[in-house]
Coordinates of C-alpha atoms and ligand atoms in Angstrom, one line a residue:
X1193 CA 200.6 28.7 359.7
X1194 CA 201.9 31.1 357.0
X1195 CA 201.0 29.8 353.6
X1196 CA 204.1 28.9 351.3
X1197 CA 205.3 31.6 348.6
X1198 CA 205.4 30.6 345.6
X1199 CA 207.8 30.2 343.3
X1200 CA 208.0 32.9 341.2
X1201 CA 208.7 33.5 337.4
X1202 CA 209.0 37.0 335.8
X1203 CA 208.1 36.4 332.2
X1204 CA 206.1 34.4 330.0
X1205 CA 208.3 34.1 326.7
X1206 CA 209.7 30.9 325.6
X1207 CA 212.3 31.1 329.1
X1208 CA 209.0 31.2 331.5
X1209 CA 206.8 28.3 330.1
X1210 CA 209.7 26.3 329.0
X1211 CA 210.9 26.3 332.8
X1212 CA 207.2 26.0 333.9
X1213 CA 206.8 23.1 332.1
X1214 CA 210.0 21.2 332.4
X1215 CA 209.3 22.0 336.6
X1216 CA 206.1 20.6 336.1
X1217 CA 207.7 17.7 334.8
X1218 CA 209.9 17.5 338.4
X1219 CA 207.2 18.9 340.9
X1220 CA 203.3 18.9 340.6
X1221 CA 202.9 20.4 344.2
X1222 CA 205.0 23.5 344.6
X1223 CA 202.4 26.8 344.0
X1224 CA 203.7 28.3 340.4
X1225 CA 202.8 31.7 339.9
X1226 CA 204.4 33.7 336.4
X1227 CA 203.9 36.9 336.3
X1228 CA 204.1 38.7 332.9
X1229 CA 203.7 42.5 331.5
X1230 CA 202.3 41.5 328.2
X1231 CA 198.8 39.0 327.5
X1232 CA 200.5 35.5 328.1
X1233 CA 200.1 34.2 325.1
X1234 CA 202.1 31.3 324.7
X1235 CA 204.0 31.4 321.1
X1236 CA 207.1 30.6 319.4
X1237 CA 208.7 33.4 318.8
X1238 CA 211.2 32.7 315.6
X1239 CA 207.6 32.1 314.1
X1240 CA 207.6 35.8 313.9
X1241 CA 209.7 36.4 311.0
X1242 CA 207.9 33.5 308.9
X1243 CA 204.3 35.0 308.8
X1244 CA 203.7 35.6 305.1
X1245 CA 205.8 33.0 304.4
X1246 CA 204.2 30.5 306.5
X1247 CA 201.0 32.8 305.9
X1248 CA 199.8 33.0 309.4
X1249 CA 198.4 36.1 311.0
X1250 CA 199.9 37.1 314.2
X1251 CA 197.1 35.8 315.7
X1252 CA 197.3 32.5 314.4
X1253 CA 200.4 31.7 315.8
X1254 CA 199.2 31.6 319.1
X1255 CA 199.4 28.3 320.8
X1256 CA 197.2 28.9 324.0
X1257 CA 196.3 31.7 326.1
X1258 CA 197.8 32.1 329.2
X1259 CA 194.1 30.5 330.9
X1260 CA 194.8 27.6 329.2
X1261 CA 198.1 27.3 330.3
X1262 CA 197.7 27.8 333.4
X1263 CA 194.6 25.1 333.4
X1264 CA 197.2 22.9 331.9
X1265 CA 200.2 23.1 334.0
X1266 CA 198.2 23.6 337.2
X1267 CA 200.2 27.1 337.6
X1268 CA 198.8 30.7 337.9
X1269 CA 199.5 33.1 335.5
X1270 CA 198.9 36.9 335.9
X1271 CA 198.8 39.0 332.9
X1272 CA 199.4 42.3 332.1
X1273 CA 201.1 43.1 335.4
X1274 CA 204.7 44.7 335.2
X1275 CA 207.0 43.9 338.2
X1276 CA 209.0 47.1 339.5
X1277 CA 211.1 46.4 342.0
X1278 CA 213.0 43.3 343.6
X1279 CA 213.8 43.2 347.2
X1280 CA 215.8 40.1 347.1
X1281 CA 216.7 40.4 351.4
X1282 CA 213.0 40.1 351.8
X1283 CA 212.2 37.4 349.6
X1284 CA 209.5 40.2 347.7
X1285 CA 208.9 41.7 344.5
X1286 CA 206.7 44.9 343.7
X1287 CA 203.9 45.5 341.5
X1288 CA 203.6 49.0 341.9
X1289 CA 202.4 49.2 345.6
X1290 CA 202.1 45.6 345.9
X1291 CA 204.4 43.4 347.5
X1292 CA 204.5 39.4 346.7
X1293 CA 206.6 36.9 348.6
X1294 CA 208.5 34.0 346.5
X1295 CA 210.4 31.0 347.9
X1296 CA 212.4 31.3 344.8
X1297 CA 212.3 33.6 341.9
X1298 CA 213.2 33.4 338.4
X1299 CA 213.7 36.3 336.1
X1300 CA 213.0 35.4 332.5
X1301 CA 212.0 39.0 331.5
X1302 CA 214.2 38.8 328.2
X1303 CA 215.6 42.0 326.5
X1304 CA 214.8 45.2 325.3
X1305 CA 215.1 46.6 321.7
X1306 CA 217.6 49.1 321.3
X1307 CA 216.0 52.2 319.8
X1308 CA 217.8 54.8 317.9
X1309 CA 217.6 58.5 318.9
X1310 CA 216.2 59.7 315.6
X1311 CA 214.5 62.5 314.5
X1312 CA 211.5 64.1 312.3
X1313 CA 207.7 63.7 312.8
X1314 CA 207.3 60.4 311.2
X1315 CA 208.3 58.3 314.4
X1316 CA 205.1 56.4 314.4
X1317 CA 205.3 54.9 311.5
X1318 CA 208.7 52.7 313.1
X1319 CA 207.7 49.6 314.5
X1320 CA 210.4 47.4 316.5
X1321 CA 209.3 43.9 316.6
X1322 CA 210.3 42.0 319.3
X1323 CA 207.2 39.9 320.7
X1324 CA 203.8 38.9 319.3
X1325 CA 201.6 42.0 320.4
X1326 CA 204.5 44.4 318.7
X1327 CA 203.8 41.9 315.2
X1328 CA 200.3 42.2 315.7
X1329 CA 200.5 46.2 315.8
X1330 CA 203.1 46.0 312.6
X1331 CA 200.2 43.9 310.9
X1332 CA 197.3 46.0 311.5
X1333 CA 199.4 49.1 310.4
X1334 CA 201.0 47.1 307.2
X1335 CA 197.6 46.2 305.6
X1336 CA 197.3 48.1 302.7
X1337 CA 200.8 49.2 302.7
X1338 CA 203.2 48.2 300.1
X1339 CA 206.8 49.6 300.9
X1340 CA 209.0 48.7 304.2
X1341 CA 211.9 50.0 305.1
X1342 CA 214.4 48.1 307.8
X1343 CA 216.5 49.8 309.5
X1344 CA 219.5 47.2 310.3
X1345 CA 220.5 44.0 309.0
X1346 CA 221.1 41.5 311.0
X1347 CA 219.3 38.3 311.6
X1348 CA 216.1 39.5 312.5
X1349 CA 216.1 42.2 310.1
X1350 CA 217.2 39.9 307.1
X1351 CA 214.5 37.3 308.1
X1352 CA 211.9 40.1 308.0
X1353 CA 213.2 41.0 304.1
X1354 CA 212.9 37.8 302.8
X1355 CA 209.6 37.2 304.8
X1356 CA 208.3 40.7 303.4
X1357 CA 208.9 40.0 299.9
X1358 CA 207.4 37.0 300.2
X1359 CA 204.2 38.6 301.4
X1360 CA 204.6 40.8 297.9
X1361 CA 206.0 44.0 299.8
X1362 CA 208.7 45.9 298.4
X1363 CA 211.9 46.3 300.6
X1364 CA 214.6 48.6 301.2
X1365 CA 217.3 47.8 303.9
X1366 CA 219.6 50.3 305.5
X1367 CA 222.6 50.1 307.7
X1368 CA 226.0 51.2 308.5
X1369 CA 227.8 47.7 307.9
X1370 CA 229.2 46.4 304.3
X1371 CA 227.4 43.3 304.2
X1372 CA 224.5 40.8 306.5
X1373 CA 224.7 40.2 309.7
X1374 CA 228.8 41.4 310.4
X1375 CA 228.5 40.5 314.1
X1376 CA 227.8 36.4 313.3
X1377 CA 228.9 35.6 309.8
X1378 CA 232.1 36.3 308.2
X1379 CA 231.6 38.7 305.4
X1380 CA 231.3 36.1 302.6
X1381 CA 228.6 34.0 304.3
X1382 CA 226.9 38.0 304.6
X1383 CA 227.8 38.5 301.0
X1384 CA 225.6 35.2 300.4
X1385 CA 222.6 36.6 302.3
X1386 CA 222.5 40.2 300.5
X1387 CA 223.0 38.5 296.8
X1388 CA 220.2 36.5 298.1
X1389 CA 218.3 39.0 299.6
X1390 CA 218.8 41.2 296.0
X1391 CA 218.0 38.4 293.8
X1392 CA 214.4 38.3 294.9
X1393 CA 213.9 42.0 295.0
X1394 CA 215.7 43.9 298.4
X1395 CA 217.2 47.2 298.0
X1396 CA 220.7 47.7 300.4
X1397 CA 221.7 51.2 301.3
X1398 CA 225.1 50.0 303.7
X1399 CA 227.4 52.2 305.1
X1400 CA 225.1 54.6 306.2
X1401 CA 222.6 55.3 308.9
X1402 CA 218.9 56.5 308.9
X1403 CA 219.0 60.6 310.8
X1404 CA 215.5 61.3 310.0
X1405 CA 211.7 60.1 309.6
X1406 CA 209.5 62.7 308.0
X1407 CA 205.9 62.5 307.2
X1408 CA 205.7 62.1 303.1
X1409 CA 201.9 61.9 302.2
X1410 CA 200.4 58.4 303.8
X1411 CA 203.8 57.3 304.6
X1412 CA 207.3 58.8 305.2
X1413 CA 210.5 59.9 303.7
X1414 CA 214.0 58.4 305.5
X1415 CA 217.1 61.0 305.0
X1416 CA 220.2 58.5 305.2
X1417 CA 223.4 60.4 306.8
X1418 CA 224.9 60.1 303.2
X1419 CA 222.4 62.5 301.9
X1420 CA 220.3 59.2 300.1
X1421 CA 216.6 59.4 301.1
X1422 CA 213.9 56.3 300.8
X1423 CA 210.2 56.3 300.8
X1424 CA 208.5 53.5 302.7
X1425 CA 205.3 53.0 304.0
X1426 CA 206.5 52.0 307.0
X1427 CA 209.7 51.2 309.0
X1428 CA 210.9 48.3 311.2
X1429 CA 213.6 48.8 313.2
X1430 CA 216.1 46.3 313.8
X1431 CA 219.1 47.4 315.3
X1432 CA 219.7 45.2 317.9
X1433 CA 218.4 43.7 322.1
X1434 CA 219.5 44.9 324.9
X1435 CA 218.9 42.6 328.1
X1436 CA 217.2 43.8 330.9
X1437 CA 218.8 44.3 333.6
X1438 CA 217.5 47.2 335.7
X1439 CA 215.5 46.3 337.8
X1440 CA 218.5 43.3 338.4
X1441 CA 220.7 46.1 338.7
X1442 CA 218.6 48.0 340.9
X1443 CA 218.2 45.4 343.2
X1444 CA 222.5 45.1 343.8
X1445 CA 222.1 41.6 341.8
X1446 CA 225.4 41.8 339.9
X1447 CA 224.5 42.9 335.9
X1448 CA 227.5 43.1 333.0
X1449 CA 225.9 42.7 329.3
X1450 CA 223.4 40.9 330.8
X1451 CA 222.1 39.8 334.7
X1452 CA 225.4 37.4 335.5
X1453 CA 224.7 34.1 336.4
X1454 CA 226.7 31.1 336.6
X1455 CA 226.2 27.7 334.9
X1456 CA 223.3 26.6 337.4
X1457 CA 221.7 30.0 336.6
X1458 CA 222.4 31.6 340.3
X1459 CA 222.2 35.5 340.5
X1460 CA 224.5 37.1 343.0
X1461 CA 221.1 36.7 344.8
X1462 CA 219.7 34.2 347.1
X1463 CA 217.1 32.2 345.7
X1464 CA 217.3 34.2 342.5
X1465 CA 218.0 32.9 339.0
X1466 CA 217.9 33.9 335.3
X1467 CA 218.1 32.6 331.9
X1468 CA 216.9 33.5 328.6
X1469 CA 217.5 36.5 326.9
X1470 CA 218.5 39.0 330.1
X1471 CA 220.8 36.1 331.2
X1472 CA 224.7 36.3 330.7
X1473 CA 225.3 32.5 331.9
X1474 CA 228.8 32.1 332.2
X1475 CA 229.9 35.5 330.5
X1476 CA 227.6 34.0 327.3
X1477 CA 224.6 36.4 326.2
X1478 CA 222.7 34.2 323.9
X1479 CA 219.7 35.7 322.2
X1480 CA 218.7 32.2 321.0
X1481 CA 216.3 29.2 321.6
X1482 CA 218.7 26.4 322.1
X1483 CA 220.6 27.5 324.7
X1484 CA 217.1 29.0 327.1
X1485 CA 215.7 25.7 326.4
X1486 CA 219.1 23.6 327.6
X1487 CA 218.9 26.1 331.0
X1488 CA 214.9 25.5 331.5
X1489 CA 215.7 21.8 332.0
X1490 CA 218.8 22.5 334.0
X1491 CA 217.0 25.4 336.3
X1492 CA 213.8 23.0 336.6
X1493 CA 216.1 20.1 338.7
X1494 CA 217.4 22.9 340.5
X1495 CA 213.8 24.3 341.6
X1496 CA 212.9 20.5 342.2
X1497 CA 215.9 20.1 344.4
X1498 CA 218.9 18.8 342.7
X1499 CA 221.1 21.6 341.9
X1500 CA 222.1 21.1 338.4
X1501 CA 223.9 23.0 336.0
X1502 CA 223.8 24.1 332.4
X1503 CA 225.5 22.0 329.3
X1504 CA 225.2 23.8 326.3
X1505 CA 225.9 21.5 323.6
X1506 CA 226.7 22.5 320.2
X1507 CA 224.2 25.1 319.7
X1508 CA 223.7 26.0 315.4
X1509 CA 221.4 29.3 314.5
X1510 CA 219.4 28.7 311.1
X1511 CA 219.0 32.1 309.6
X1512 CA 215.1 31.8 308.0
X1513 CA 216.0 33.3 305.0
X1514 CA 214.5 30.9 302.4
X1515 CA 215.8 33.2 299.3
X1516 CA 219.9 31.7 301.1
X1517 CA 219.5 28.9 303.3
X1518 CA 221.8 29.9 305.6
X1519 CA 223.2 28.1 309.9
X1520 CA 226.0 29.0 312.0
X1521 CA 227.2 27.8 314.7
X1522 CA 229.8 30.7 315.8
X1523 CA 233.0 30.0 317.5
X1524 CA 233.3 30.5 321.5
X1525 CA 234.0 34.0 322.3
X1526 CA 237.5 33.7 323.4
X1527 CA 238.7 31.1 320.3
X1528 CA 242.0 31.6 318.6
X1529 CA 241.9 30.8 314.8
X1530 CA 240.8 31.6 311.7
X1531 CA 237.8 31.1 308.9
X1532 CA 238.5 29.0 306.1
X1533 CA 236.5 29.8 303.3
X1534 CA 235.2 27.7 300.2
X1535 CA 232.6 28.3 297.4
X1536 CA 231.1 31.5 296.0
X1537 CA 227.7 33.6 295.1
X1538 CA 225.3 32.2 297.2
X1539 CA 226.9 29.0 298.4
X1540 CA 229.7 29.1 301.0
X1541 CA 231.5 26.9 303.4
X1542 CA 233.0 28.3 306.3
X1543 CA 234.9 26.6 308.6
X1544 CA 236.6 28.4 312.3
X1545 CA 239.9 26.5 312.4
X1546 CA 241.8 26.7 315.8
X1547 CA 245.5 26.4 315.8
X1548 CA 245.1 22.6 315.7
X1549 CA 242.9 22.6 312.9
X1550 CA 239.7 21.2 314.3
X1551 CA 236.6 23.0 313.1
X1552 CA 235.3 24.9 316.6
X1553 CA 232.3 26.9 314.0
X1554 CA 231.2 27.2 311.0
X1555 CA 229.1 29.6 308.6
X1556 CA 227.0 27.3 306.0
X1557 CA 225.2 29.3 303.3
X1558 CA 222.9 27.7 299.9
X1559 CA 223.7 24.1 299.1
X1560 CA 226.3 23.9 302.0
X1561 CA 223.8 24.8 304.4
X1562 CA 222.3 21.1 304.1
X1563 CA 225.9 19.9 306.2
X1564 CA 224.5 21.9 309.2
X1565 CA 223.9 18.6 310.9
X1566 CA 227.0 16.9 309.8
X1567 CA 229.3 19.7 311.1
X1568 CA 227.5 19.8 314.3
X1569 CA 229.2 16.2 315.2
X1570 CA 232.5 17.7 314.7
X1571 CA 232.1 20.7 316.5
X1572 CA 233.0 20.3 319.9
X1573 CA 229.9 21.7 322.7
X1574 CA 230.2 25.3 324.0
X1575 CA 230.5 23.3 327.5
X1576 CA 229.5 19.4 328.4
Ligands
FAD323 C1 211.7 37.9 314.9 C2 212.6 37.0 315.7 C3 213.0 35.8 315.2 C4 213.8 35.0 316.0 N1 214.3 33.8 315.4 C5 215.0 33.0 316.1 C6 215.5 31.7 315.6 O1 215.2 31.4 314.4 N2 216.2 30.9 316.3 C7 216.5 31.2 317.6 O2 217.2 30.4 318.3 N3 216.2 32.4 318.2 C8 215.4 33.3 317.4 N4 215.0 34.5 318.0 C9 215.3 34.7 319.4 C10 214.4 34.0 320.4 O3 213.1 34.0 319.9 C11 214.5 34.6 321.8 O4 215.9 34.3 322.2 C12 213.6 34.0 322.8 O5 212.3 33.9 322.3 C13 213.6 34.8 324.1 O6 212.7 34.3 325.0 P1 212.6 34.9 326.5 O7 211.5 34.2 327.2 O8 214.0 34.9 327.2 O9 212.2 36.5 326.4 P2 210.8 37.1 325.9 O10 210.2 36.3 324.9 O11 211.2 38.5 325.5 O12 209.9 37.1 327.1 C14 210.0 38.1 328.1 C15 208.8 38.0 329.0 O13 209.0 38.9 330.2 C16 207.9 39.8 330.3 N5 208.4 40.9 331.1 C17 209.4 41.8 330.7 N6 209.6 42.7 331.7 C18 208.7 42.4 332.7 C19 208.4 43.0 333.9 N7 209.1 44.0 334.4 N8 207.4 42.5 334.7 C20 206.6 41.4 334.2 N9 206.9 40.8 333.0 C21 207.9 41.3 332.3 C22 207.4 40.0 328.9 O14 206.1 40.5 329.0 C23 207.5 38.6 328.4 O15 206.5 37.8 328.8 C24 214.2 35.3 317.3 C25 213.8 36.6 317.8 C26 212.9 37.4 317.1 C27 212.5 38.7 317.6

């Protein structure tokens, strides 16, 4: 008799394990295998942005290695091994010229960071963070170092400011917006995070763009487009993820912003799901926690046998930026209303009004950011 395939899951972020262990949970039999491109390492990611402040090393905030984890979930893990190609009408995937059968497969491969097309022959010295072997890198190369420069500033780049001058490194931050993170905030909440952010230290260069990284001595010398330049020892870049969707797209599985699933995590695919950061579940592509962790539990009854779907709940974002305690919980995509603004400096209230005044999202920055919890009750769940 044929053996069973396994079920299959690309990806060992928080997506994989989350589902791995919330399956586990369901279904102690069913052979697990996760397959994953980087060491396996099981971490929390947001932890990233906290190092200095938490002062851990990258390597202390591992929480197992994929050995254990696979010891403890009775699962196999294999690590370092990129996945190529699907062949969804065969039930396979490729690893180069290897081909491995699934009975279902999961895709939980996140995104990519978007890279900018710059020039000059200081390249190497930009980092892009985006998992815990990129932080370990931008640690080795930082020690000694005292100047970063961050290219973008949006939640991930702002959390790295704060958590840099906490760590005693001095801190410039460039980008073509007028204030923090433009794409989630409403500009005063943003306002609240750059006064912040220059109270304890950071330098903004805003409406312009980095066009060049040139060697200066040990470090380098960014030329801004409006003719500025800043020295840094090094530079993170933080313009922005891109889910991945190639190899999806490749396949014929159907791909928009992200791989297109639908509230119970289906591909256009047989037996294929997604969620996590390459997922758009339900025309949603959200680069957070709360929502992968909501469609691990969902996707693990449907592995188990009870197709389930996803209920996303009201979903805040804390922004870790200690120097302006900031959460949002943005409005849905297609809402009709307005912000409502109260307070000033570093303490602001913002509340999405729809046409019937209930509060559908809100932006809560310094003292107001303690009614995160409060404002969650009232805001009604993304879907239920
Ligand atoms: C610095 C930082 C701070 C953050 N802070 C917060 C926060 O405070 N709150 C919050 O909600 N969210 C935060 N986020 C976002 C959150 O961490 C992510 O949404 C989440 O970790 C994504 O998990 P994932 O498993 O979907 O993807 P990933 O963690 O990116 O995992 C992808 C996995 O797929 C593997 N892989 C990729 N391609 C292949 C392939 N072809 N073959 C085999 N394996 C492959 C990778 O090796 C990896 O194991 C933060 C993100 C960053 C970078």
């Amino acid at each position: 008799m044929r053996e069973r395939a396994p079920v299959v899951i690309i990806g060992t972020g928080l997506s994989g394990y989350s589902l791995a262990r919330e399956f586990r949970k369901l279904d102690k039999e069913t052979p697990l295998l996760m397959i994953t491109a980087d060491d396996g390492h099981s971490y929390s990611k947001p932890m990233l942005s906290t190092g200095f402040t938490k002062g851990k090393l990258a390597d202390e905030l591992v929480q197992s290695d994929a050995g254990a984890m696979a010891e403890q979930l009775g699962i196999q893990v294999r690590t370092y091994t990129t996945v190529t190609a699907l062949d969804t009408d065969r039930h396979e995937i490729a690893i180069g010229d290897e081909r491995l059968r699934y009975s279902k497969l999961v895709l939980a491969w996140g995104a990519d960071v978007i890279r900018l097309n710059l020039e000059g022959e200081g390249l190497e010295h930009v980092y892009s963070i985006n998992d815990l072997m990129d932080y370990r890198a931008f640690r080795q190369a930082l020690e000694g170092r005292r100047r970063v420069a961050i290219m973008g500033a949006g939640l991930i780049g702002c959390e790295f400011a704060n958590d840099l001058v906490n760590g005693g490194y001095e801190v410039d931050m460039i980008a073509p917006c007028t204030t923090a993170l433009p794409g989630l905030l409403p500009d005063a909440a943003g306002d609240a995070i750059v006064q912040g952010l220059r109270d304890i230290g950071v330098r903004f260069h805003f409406e312009t763009a980095v066009s060049r990284v040139d060697r200066e001595g040990d470090g380098v010398r960014l030329v801004l487009d409006n003719g500025e330049t800043v020295d840094a020892d090094l530079v993170i870049s933080a313009v922005g993820l891109r889910p991945r969707t190639e190899l999806a797209k490749a396949a014929g599985l159907t791909v928009q912003k992200g791989i297109v699933v639908n509230r119970a995590l289906e591909t256009s695919a047989p037996d294929v799901y997604a969620l996590g950061d390459c997922a758009e579940v339900d025309g949603y592509v959200l680069l957070y926690v709360l929502p992968l962790m909501a469609s691990s539990r969902a996707l693990a009854k449907t592995l188990a046998g009870t197709r389930t779907e996803v209920s996303y709940g009201t979903m805040p974002v804390v922004i870790k930026t200690p120097c302006c305690p900031t959460a949002v919980c943005p409005p849905p995509l297609s809402a009709q209303g307005q912000w409502e603004i109260e307070g000033e400096g570093l303490d602001i209230r913002a509340l999405f009004r729809d046409s019937s005044s209930q509060v559908i999202g809100f932006a809560l920055t310094g003292k107001y950011a303690l009614e995160k919890q409060q404002l969650s009750k009232e805001v009604p769940p993304l879907h239920s």
